[in-house]
Tab-separated table of C-alpha atoms and ligand atoms in Angstrom:
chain	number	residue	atom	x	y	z
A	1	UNK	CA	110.376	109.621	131.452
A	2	UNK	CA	109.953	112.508	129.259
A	3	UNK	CA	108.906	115.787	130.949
A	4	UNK	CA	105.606	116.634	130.157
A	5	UNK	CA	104.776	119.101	127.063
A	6	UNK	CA	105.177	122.711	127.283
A	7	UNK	CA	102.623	124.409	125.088
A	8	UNK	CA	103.817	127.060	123.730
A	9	UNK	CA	107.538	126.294	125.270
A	10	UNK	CA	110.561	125.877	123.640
A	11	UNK	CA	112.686	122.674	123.959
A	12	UNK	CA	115.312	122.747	126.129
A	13	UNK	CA	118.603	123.290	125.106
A	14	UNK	CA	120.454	120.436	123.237
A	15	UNK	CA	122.855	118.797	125.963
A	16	UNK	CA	124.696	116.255	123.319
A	17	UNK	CA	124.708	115.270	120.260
A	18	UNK	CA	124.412	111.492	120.931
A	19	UNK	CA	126.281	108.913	118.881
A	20	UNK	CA	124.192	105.684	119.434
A	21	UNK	CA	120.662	104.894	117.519
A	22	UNK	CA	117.951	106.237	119.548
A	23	UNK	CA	115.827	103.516	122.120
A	24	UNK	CA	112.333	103.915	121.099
A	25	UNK	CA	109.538	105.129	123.074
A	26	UNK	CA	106.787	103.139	124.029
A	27	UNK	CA	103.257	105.003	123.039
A	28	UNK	CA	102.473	107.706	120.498
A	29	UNK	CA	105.517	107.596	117.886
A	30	UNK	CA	105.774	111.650	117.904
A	31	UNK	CA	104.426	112.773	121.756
A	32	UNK	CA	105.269	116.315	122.610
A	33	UNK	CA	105.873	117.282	118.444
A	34	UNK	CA	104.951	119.806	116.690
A	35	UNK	CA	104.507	119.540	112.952
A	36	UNK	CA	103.793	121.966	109.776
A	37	UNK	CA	102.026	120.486	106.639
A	38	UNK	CA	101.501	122.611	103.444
A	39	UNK	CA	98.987	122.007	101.320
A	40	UNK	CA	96.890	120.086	104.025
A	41	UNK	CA	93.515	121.246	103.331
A	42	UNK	CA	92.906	118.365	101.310
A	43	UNK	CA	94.494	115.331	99.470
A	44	UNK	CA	97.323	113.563	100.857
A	45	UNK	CA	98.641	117.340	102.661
A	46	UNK	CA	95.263	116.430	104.320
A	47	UNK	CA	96.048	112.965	105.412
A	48	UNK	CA	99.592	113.053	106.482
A	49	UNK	CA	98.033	116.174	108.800
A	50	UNK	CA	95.631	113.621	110.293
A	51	UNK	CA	97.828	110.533	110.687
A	52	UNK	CA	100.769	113.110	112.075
A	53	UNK	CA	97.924	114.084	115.081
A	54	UNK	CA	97.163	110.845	115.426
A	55	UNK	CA	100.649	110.018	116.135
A	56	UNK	CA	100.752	112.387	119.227
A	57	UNK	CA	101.726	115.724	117.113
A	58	UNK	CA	99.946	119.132	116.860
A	59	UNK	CA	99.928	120.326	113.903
A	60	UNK	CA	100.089	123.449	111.383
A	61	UNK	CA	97.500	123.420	108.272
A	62	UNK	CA	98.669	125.562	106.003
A	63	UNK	CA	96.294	126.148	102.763
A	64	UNK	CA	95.644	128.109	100.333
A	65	UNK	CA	91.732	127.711	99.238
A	66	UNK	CA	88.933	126.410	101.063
A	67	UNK	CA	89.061	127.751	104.355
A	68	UNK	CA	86.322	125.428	105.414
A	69	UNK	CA	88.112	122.526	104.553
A	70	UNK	CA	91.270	123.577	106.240
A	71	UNK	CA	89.037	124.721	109.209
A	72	UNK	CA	87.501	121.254	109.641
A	73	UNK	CA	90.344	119.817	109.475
A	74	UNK	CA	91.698	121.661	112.874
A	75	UNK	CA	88.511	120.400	114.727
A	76	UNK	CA	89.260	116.998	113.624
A	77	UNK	CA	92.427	117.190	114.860
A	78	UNK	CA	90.871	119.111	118.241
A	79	UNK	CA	89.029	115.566	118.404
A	80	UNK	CA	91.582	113.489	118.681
A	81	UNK	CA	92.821	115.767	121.545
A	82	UNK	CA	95.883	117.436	119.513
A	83	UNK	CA	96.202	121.038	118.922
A	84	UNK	CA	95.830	123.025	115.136
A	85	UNK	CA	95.718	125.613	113.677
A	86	UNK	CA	95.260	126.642	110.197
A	87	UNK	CA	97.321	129.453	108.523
A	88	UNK	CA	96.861	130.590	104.661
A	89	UNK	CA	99.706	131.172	103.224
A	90	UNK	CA	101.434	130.861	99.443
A	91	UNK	CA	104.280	128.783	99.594
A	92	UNK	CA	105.564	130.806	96.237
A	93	UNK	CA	105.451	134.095	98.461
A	94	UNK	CA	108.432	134.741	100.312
A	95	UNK	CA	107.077	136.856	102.462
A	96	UNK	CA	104.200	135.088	103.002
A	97	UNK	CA	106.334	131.719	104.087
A	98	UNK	CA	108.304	133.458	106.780
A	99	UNK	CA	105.051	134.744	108.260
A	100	UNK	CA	103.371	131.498	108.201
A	101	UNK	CA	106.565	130.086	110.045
A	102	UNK	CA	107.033	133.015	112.672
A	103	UNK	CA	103.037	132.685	113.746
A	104	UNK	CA	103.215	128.967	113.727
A	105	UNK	CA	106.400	129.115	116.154
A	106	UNK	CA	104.125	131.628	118.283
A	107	UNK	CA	100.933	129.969	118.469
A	108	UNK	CA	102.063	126.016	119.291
A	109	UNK	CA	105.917	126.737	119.892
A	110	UNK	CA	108.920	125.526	117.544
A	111	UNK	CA	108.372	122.934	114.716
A	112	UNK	CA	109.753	119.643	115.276
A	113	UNK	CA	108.635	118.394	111.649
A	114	UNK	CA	107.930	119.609	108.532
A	115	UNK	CA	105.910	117.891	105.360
A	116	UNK	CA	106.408	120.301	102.479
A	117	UNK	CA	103.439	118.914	100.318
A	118	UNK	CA	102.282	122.153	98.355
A	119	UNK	CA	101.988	121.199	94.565
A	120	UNK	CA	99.969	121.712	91.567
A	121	UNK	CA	99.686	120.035	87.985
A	122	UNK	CA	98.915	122.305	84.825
A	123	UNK	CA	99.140	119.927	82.077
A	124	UNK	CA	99.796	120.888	78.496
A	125	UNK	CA	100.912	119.688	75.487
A	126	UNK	CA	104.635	120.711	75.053
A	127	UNK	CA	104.338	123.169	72.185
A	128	UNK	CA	100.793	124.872	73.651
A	129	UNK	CA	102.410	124.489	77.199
A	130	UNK	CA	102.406	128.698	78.605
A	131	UNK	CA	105.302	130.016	79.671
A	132	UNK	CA	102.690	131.462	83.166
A	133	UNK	CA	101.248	126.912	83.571
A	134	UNK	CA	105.623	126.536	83.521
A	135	UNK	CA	106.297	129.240	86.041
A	136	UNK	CA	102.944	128.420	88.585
A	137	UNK	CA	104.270	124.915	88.382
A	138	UNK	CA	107.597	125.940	89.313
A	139	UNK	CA	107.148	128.383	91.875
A	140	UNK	CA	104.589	126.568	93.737
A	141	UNK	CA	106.283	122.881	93.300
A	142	UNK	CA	109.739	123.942	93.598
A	143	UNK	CA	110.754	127.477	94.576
A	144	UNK	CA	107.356	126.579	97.576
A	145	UNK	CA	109.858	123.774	98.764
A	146	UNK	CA	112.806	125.940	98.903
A	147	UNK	CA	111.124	129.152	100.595
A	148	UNK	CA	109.530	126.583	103.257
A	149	UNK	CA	112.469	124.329	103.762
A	150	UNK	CA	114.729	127.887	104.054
A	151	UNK	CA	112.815	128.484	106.984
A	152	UNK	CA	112.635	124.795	108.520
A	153	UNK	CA	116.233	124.527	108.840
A	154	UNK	CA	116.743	128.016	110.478
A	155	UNK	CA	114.469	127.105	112.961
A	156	UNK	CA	115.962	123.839	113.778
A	157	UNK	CA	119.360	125.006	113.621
A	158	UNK	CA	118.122	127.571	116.654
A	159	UNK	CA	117.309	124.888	118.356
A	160	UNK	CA	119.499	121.878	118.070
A	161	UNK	CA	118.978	118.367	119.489
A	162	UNK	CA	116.875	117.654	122.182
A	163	UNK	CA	116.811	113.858	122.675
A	164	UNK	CA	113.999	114.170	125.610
A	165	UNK	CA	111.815	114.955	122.260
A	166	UNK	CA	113.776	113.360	119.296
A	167	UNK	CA	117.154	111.854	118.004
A	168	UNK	CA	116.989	114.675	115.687
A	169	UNK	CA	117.338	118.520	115.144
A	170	UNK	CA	114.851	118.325	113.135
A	171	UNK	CA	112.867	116.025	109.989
A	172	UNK	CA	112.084	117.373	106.872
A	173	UNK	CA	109.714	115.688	104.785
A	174	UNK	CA	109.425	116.790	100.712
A	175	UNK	CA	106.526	115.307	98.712
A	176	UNK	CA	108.054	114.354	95.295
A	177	UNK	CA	106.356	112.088	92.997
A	178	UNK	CA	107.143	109.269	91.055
A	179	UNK	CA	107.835	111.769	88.281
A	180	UNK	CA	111.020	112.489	89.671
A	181	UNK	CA	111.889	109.505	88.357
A	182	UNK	CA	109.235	108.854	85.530
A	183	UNK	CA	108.886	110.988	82.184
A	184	UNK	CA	105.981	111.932	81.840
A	185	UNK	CA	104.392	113.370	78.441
A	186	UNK	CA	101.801	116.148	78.340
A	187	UNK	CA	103.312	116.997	82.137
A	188	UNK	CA	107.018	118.030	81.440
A	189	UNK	CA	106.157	121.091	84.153
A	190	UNK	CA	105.517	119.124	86.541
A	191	UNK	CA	107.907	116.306	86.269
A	192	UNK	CA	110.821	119.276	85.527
A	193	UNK	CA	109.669	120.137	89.339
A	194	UNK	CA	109.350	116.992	91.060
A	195	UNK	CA	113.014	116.652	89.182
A	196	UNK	CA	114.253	119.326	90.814
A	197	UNK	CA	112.733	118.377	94.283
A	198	UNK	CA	114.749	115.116	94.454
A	199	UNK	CA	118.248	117.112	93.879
A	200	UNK	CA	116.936	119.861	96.729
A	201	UNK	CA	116.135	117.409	98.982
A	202	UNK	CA	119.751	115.411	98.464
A	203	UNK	CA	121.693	118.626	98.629
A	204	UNK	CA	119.816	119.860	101.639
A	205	UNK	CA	120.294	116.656	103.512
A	206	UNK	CA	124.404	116.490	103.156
A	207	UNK	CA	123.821	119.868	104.421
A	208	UNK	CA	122.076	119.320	107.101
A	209	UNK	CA	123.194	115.788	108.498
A	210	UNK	CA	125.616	116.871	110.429
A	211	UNK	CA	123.227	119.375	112.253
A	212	UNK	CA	120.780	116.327	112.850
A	213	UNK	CA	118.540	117.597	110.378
A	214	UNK	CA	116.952	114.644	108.827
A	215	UNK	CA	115.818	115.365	104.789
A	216	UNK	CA	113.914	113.180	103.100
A	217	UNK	CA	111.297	112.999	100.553
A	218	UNK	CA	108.364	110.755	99.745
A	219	UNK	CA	107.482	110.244	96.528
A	220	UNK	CA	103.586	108.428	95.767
A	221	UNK	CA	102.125	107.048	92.805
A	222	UNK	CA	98.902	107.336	91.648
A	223	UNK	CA	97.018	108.351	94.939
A	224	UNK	CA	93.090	108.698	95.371
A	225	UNK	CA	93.055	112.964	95.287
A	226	UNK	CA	91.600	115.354	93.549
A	227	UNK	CA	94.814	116.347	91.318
A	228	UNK	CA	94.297	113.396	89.540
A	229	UNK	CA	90.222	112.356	89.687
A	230	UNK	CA	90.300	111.934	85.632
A	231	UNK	CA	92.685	108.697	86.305
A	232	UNK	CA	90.279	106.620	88.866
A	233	UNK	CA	86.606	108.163	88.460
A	234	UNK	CA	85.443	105.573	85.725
A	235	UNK	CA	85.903	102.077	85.997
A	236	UNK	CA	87.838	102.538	82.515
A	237	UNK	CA	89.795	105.113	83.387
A	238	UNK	CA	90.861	102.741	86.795
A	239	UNK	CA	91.976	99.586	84.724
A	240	UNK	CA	94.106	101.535	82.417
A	241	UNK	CA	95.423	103.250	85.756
A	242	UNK	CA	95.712	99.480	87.214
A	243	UNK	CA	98.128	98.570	83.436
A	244	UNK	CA	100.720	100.535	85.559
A	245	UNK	CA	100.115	99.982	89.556
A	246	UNK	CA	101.797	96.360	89.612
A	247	UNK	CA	100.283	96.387	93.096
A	248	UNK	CA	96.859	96.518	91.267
A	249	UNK	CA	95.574	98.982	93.752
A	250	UNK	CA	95.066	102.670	93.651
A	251	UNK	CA	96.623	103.962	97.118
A	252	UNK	CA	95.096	106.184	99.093
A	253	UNK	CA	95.957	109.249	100.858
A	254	UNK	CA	96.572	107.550	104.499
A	255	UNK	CA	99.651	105.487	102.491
A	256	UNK	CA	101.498	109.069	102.227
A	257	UNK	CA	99.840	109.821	106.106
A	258	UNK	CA	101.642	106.360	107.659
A	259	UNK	CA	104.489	106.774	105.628
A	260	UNK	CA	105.157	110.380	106.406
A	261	UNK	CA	104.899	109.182	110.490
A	262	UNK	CA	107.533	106.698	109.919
A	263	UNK	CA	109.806	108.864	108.105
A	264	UNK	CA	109.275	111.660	110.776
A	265	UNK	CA	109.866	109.225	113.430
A	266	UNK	CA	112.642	108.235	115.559
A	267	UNK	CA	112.319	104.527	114.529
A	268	UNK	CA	113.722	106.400	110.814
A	269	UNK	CA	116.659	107.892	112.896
A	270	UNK	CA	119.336	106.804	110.544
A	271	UNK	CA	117.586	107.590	107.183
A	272	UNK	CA	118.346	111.094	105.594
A	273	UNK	CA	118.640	111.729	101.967
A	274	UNK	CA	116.355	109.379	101.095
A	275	UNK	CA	113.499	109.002	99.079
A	276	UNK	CA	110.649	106.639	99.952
A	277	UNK	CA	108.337	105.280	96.979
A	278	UNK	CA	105.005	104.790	97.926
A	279	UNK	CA	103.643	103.752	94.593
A	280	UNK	CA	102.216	100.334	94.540
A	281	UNK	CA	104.988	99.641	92.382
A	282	UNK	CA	104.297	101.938	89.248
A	283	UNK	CA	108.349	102.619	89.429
A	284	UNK	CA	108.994	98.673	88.729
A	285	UNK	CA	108.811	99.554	85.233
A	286	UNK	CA	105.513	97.142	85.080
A	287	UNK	CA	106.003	96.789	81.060
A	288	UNK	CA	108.835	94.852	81.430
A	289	UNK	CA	106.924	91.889	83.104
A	290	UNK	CA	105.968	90.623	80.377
A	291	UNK	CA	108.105	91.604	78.078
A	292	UNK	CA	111.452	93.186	77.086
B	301	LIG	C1	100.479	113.073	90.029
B	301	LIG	C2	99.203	112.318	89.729
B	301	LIG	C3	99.496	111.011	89.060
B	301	LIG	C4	100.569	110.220	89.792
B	301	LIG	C5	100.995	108.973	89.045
B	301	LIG	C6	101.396	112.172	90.802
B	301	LIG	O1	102.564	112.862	91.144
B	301	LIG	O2	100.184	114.263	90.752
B	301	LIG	O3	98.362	113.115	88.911
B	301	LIG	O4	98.319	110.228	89.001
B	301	LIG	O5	101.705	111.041	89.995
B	301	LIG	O6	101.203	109.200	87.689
């Protein structure tokens, strides 16, 4: 049986680094974690907070506007008998990252996972696109990932393996987008960042496997949110959406949430550079099946 948790505590020290696939616990996937979601006021941050609690974590809500929302979203989580807290913080601001991470280490004790979910679309036309919508894009989407994933690893690296908890040091979750994959017109920005995101996450996770740091990245399709209302508010605007979701469905932000507890999970022990598309199918290059 696994001791009981600690608030507050940190995990003992790693004994060994074992060599076999983890045996499974029976009840909540992620008892006795501790996770840290940017972005999580609303949108899929906000579900992958909700469906992490509701796996047995407490969690972080990091956020940036709407304190309400972010503030609701810890009682929620109080509800289901997890703890949260929220912390503002902007995931471009170096400074304002390793605060975030130092308070959230004080407050529940050390992070077991971490969902780096942050991001932001400012769409232009190539030739009118600012050189201030590139560099937003790219410091919040990119260089956010890097200044929040600096400070995951250093914290799991402290300390180690503790198999009473988890197989691993650590799991490191990036949301990408099927536009790491995808060109997308009108959005070069963005799909430069989610790019970019893909290559940090496989380069952090060679990096990192040996220290049991798991690094992965999830990358949805069109998801019900806010960033992308314009695509799903009218029924028009939904069928031409549905010309490129083979799946014929939009997906919704618990899709990211369940996939994100998998991924975080013990069950995905042996899965590290990877990235999981949770996109209905929009990646199946749905032109082609009909013609080409
Ligand atoms: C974007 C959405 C878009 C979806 C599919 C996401 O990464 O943020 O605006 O609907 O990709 O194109």
């Amino acid at each position: 049986m696994a001791p009981p948790a600690c608030p507050g505590a940190p995990d003992a020290p790693a004994s060994e680094t074992p060599d076999r696939a983890p045996v499974l616990r029976a009840g909540s996937t992620l008892r006795q974690q501790r996770a840290l979601v940017t972005g999580a006021n609303s949108g899929i941050g906000r579900a992958v907070a909700l469906e992490l609690a509701r796996a047995g974590c407490d969690v972080v809500i990091n956020y940036i506007s709407d304190e309400p929302a972010a503030q609701s979203l810890v009682d929620q989580i109080a509800g289901l008998g997890r703890r949260a807290i929220a912390i503002k913080a902007d995931v471009s601001q170096e400074d304002q990252v390793i605060s975030m991470f130092a308070r959230a280490a004080e407050t529940l004790g050390p992070l077991h996972i971490v969902v780096s979910n942050a991001g932001l679309q400012r769409d232009a036309p190539f030739e009118q696109m600012s050189l201030a919508d590139w560099n937003t894009v790219l410091s919040v989407n990119l260089t956010g990932q890097f200044l929040c994933l600096r400070e995951d690893v250093r914290a799991f690296t402290r300390r180690g393996v503790n198999p009473a908890i988890s197989a691993a040091a650590g799991k490191i979750i990036c949301m990408s987008s099927v536009h790491q994959e995808i060109p997308w017109a009108g959005h070069a920005n963005y799909a430069a960042s989610k790019g970019g995101v893909a290559m940090l996450m496989r380069s952090l996770a060679q990096e990192m496997a040996p220290r049991r740091i798991r690094v992965n990245a999830i990358a949805p399709g069109a998801i019900r949110t806010p960033i992308n209302t314009s695509a799903w508010e009218t029924p028009e605007a939904y069928d031409d959406l549905m010309r490129l979701v083979p799946y014929k469905r939009i997906g919704e932000p618990a899709d990211i949430g369940r996939a994100a507890v998998w991924l975080a999970s013990d069950a995905a022990d042996y899965v590290t550079g990877a990235t999981l598309y949770v996109d209905g199918g929009m990646t199946l290059y749905p032109g082609f099946a009909t013609g080409g």
